[in-house]
mmCIF file of C-alpha atoms in Angstrom:
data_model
loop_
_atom_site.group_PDB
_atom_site.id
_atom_site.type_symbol
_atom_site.label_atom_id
_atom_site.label_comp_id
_atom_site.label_asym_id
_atom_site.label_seq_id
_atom_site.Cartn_x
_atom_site.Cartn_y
_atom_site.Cartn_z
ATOM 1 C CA UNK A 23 21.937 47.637 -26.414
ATOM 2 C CA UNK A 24 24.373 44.939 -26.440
ATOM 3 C CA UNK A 25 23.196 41.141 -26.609
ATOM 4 C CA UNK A 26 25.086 37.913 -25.415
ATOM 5 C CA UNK A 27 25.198 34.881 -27.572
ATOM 6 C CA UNK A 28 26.079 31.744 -25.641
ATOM 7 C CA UNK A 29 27.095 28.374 -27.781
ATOM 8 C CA UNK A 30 27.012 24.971 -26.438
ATOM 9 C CA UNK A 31 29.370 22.688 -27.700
ATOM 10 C CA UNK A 32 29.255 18.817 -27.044
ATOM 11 C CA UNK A 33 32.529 16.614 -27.806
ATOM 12 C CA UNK A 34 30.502 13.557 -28.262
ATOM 13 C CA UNK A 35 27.218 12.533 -30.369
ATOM 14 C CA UNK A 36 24.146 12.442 -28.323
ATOM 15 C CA UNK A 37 23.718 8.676 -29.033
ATOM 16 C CA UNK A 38 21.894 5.671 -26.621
ATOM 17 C CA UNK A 39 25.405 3.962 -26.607
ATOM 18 C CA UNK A 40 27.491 7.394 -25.156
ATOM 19 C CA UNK A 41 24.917 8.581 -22.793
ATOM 20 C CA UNK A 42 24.313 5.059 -21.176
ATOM 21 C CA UNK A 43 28.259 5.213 -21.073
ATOM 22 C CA UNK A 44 28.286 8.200 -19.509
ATOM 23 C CA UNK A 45 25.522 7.575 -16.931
ATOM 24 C CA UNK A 46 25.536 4.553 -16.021
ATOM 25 C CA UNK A 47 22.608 5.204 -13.235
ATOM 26 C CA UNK A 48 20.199 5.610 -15.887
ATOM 27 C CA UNK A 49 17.935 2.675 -15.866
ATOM 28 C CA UNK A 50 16.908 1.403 -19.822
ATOM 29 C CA UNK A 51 14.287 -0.467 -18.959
ATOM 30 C CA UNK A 52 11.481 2.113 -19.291
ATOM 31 C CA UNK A 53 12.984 3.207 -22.558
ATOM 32 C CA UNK A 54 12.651 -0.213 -23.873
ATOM 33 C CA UNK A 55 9.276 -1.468 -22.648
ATOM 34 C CA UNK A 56 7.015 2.112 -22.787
ATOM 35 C CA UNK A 57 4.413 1.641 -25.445
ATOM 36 C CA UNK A 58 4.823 -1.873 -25.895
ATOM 37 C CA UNK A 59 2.132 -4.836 -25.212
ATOM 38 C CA UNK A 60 1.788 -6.676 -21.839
ATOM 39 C CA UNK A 61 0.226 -9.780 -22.382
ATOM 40 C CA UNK A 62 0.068 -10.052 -18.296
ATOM 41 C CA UNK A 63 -2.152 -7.072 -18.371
ATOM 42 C CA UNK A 64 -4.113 -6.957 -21.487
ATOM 43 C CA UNK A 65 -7.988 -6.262 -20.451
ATOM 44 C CA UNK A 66 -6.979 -4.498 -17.488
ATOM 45 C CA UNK A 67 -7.928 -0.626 -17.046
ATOM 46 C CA UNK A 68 -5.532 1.866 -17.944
ATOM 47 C CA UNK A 69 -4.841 3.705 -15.147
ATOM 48 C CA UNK A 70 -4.586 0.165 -13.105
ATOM 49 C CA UNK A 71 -2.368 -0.643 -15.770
ATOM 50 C CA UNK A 72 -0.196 2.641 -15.560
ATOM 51 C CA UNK A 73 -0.191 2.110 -11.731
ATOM 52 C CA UNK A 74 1.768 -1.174 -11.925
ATOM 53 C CA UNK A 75 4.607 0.763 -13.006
ATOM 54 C CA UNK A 76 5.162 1.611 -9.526
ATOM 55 C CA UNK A 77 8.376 0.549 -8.195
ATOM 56 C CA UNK A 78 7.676 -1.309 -5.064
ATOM 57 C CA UNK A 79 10.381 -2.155 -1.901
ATOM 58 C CA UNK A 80 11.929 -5.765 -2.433
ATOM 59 C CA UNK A 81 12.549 -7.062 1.169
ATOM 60 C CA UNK A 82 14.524 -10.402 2.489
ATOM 61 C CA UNK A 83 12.397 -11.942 5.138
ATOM 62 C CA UNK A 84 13.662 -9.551 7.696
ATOM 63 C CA UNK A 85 12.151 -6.029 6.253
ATOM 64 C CA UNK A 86 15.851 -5.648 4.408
ATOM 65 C CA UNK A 87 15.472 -3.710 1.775
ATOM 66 C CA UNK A 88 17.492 -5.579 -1.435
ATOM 67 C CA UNK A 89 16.065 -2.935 -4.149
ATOM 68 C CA UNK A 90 13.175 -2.479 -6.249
ATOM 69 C CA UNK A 91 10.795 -4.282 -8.717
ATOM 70 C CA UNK A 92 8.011 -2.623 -10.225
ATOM 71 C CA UNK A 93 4.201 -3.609 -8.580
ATOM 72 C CA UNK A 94 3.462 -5.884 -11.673
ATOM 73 C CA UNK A 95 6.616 -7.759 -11.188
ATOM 74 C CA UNK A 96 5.843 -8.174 -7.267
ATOM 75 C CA UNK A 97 2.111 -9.275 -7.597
ATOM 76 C CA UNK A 98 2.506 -12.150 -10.199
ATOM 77 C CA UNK A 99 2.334 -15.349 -8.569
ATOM 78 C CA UNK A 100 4.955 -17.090 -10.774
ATOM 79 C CA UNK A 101 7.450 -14.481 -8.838
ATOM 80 C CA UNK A 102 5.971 -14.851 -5.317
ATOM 81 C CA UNK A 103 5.938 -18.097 -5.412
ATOM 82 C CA UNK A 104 9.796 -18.198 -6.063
ATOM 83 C CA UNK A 105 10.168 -16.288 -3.101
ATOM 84 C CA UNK A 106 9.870 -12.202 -3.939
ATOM 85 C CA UNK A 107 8.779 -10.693 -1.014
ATOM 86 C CA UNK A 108 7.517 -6.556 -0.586
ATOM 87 C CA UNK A 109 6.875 -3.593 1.810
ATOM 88 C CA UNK A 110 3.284 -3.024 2.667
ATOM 89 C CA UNK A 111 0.728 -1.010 4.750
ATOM 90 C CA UNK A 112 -2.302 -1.206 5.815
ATOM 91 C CA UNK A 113 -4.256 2.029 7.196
ATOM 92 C CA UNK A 114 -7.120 2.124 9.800
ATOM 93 C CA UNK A 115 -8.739 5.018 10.047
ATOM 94 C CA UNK A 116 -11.209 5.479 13.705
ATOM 95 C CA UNK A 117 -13.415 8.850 13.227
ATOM 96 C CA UNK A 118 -14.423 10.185 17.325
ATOM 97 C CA UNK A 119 -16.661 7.785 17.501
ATOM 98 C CA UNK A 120 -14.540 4.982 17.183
ATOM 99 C CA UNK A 121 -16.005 3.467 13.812
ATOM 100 C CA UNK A 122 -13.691 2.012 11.466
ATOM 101 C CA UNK A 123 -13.407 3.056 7.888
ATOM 102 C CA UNK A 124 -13.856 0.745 5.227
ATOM 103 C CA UNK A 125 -13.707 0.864 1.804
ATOM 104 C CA UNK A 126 -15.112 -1.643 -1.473
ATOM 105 C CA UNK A 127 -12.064 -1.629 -3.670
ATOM 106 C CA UNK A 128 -13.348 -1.170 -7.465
ATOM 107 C CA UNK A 129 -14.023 -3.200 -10.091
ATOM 108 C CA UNK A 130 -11.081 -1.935 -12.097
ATOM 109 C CA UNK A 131 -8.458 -3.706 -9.656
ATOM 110 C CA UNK A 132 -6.420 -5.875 -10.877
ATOM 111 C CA UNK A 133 -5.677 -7.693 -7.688
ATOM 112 C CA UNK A 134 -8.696 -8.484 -5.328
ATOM 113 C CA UNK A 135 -11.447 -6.333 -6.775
ATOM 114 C CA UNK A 136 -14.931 -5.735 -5.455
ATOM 115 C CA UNK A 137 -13.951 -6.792 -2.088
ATOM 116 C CA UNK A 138 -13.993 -4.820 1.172
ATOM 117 C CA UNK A 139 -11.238 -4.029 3.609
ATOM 118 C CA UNK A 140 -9.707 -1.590 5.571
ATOM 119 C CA UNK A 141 -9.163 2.289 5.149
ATOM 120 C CA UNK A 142 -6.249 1.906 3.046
ATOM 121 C CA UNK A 143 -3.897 -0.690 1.505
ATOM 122 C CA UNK A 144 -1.067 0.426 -0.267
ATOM 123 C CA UNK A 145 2.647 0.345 -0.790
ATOM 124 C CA UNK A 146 5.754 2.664 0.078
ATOM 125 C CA UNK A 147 7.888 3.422 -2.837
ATOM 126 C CA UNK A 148 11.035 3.295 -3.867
ATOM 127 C CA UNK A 149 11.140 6.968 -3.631
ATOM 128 C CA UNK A 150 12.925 9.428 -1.742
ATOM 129 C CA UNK A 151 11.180 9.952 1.584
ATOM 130 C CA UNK A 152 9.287 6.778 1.764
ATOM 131 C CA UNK A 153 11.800 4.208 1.848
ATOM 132 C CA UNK A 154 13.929 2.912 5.051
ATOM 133 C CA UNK A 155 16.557 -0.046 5.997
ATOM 134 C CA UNK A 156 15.964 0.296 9.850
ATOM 135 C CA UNK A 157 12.704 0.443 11.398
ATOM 136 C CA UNK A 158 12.112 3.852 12.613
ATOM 137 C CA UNK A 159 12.914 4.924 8.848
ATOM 138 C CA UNK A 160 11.018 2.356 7.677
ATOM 139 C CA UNK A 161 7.843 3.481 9.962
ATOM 140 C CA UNK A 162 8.286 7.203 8.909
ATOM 141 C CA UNK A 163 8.311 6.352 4.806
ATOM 142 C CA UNK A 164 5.068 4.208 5.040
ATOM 143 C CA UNK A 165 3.684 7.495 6.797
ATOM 144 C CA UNK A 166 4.007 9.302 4.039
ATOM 145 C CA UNK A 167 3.100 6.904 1.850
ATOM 146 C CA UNK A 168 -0.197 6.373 3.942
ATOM 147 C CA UNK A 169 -0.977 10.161 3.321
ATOM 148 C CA UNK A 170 -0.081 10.234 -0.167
ATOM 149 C CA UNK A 171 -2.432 7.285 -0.624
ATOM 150 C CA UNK A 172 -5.182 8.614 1.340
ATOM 151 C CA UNK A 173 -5.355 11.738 -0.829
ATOM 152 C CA UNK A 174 -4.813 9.784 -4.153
ATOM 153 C CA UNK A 175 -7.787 6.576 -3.013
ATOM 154 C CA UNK A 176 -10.202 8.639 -0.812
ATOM 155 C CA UNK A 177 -9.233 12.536 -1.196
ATOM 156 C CA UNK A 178 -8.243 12.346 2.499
ATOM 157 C CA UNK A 179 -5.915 15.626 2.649
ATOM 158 C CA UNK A 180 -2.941 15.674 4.030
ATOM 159 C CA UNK A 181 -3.909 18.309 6.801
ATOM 160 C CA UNK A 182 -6.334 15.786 8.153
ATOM 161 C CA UNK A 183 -4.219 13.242 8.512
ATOM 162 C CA UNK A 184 -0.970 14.396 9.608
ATOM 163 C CA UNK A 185 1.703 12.280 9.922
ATOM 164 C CA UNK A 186 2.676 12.420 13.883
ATOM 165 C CA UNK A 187 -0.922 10.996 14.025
ATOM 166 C CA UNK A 188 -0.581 7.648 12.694
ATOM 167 C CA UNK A 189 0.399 5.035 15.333
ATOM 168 C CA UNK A 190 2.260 2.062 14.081
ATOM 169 C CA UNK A 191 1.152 -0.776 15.904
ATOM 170 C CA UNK A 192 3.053 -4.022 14.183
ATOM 171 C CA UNK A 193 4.025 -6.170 11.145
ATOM 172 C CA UNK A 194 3.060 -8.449 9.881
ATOM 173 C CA UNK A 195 4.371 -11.204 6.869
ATOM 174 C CA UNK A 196 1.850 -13.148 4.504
ATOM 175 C CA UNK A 197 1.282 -14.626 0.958
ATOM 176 C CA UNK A 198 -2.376 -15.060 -0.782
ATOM 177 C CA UNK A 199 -3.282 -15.496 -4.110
ATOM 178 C CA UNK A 200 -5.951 -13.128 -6.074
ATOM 179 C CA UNK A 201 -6.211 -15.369 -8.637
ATOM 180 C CA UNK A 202 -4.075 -17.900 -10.825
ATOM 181 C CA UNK A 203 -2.322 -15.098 -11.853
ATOM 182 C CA UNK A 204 -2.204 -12.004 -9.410
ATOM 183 C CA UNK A 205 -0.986 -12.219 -5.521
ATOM 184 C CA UNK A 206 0.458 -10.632 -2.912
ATOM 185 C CA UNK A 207 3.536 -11.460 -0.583
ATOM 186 C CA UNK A 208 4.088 -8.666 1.843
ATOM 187 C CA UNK A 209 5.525 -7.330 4.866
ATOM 188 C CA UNK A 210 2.360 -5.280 5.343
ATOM 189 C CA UNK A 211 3.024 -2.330 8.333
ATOM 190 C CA UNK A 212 -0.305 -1.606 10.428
ATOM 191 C CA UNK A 213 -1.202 2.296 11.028
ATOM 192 C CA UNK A 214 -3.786 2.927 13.181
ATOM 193 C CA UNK A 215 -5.139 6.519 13.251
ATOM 194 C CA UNK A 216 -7.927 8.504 14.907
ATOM 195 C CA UNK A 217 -9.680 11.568 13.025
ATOM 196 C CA UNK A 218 -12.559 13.041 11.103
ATOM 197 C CA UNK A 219 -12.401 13.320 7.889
ATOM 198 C CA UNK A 220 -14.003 14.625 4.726
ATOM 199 C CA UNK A 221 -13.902 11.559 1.760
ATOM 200 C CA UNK A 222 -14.205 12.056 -2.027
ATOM 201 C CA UNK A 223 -13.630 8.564 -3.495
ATOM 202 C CA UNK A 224 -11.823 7.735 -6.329
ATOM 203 C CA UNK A 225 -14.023 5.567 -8.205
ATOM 204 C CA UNK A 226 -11.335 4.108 -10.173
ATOM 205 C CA UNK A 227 -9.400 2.967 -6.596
ATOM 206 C CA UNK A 228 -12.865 2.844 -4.544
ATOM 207 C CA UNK A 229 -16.495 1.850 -5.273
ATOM 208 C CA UNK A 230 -17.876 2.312 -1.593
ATOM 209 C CA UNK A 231 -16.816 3.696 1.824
ATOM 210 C CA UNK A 232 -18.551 2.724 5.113
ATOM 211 C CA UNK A 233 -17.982 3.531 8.758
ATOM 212 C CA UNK A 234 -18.362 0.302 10.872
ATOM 213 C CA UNK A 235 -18.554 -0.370 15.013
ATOM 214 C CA UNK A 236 -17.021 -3.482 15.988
ATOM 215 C CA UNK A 237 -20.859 -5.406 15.712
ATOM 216 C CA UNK A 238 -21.294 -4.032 12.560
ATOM 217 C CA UNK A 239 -18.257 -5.566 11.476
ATOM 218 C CA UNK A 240 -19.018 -8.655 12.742
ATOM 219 C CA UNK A 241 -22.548 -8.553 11.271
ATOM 220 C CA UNK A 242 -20.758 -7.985 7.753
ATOM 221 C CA UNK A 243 -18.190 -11.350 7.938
ATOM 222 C CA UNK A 244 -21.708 -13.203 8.364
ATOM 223 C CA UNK A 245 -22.635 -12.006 5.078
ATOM 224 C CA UNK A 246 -21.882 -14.663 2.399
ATOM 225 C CA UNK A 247 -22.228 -12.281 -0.559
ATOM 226 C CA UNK A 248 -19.784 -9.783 0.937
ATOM 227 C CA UNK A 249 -15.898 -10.636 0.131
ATOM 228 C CA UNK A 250 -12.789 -9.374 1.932
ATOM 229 C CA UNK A 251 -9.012 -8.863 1.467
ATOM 230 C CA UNK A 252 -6.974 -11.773 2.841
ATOM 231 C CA UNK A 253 -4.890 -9.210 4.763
ATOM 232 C CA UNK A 254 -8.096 -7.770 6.264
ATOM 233 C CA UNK A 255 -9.387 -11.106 7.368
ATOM 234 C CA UNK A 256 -5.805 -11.946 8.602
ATOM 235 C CA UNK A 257 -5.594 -9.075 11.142
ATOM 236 C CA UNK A 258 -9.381 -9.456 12.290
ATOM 237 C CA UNK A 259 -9.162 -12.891 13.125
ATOM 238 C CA UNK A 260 -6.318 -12.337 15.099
ATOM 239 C CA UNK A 261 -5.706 -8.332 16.686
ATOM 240 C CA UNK A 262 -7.832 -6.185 15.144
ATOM 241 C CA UNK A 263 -10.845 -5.986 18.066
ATOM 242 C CA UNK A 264 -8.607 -6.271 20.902
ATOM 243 C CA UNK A 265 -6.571 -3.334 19.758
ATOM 244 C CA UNK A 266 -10.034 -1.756 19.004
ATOM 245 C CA UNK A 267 -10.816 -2.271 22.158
ATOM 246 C CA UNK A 268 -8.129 -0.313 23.368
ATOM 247 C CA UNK A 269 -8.139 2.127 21.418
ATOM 248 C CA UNK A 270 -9.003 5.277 23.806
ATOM 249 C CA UNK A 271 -6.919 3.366 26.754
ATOM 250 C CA UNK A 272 -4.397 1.283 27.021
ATOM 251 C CA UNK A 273 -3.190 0.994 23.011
ATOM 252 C CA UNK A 274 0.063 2.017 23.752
ATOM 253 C CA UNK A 275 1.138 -1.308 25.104
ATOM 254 C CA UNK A 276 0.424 -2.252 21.262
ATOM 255 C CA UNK A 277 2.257 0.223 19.580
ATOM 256 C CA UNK A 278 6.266 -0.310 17.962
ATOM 257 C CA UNK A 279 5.885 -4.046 17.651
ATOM 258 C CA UNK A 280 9.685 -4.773 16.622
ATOM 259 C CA UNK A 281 9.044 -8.474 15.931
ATOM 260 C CA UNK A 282 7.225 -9.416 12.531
ATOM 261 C CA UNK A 283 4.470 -11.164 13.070
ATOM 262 C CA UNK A 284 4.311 -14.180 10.492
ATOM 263 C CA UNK A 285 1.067 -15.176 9.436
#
């Protein structure tokens, strides 16, 4: 029996300085911050603060993608407020009998906890497969990311919400502040879908889930010790029960908004 000995040999040192030569693509950043102390989010849970690592879609004010920032970076106001704009959705979710899904975001959020919204509110990364310069791209990768989210916020599989089944309806651009510190500035893409599903909650994304009919909607923004999302409040003010009223008949007139609404 005869055996094969195979030896590696390396002209250079394997030193920070040669490899970052070498490869330039390789981003240092990570190396350089991992493990250290972020005064911005000291206090915060740790898997809220692990999620701010996220790299999240930098836009111009047309849905351009310029590159990426991580989610901490794009949700301080000190950087919104100087003009850093990202890519958004926001998922409704109708079961067959036409109530919307809502969910309490949890405590543990560090922007806009304990208040209620829709389905899902998330963020495409800047990943292959949900990124995209022109729209129909664009629409596809916050699919995906709308499915991934799903799963990860409300164990929502995949197989119940496939992604053919999401209609996107519009977009649409606003700023609002959490807090001194925390905001958002998005280009926020609307999904509407239809379907019955089986939710197991997160309770580190989600502290309650309720189905709603328009009424009991309604009945809930009468509440004064009930708080919403200022994207959620946005969109009902304005669409949100006209395209529920539609939406068995006559939605499609809605759908593949090219024009971003600014709000």
């Amino acid at each position: 029996m005869s055996t094969t000995t195979t030896t590696t040999t390396q002209s250079e040192a394997i030193t920070a300085d040669n490899i970052v030569r070498l490869f330039p693509e390789i981003d240092t950043r990570l190396a350089v911050t991992a493990g250290t102390q972020d005064a911005d989010l000291a206090g915060h849970d740790e898997e809220q603060i692990r999620l701010m690592n996220e790299v999240c879609i930098v836009l111009d004010e047309n849905d351009k993608p310029i590159g990426s920032a991580s989610k901490k970076v794009c949700h301080l106001m000190k950087n919104i407020d100087q003009g850093l704009l990202h890519r958004a959705f926001s998922v409704f979710l109708f079961d067959s009998n036409n109530r919307l899904l809502m969910q309490q975001r949890a405590s543990e959020k560090i922007t806009f906890p304990d208040m209620w919204t829709n389905t899902c509110c998330s963020h495409p990364l800047g990943i292959p497969g949900e990124t995209g310069a022109e729209l129909d791209a664009a629409v596809h990768g916050v699919r995906r990311a709308a499915q991934r989210k799903l799963d990860q916020e409300l164990g929502i599989k995949a197989v119940q919400v496939p992604l053919d089944k999401f209609d996107f309806l519009t977009r649409i651009h606003y700023k609002a502040p959490s807090d001194g510190k925390w905001g958002e500035h998005e280009v926020d893409y609307i999904l509407f879908i239809k379907a019955d599903v089986d939710v197991e909650s997160n309770p580190n994304e989600v502290q309650a889930t309720r189905y709603v009919s328009p009424d009991d909607l309604r009945e809930m923004f009468q509440d004064p010790q009930l708080k919403f999302t200022p994207w959620f409040k946005l969109i009902c003010h304005t669409m949100l029960f006209e395209w529920w009223e539609h939406l068995d008949r006559g939605l499609d007139k809605y759908k593949g908004e090219t024009e971003i609404r600014r709000m």
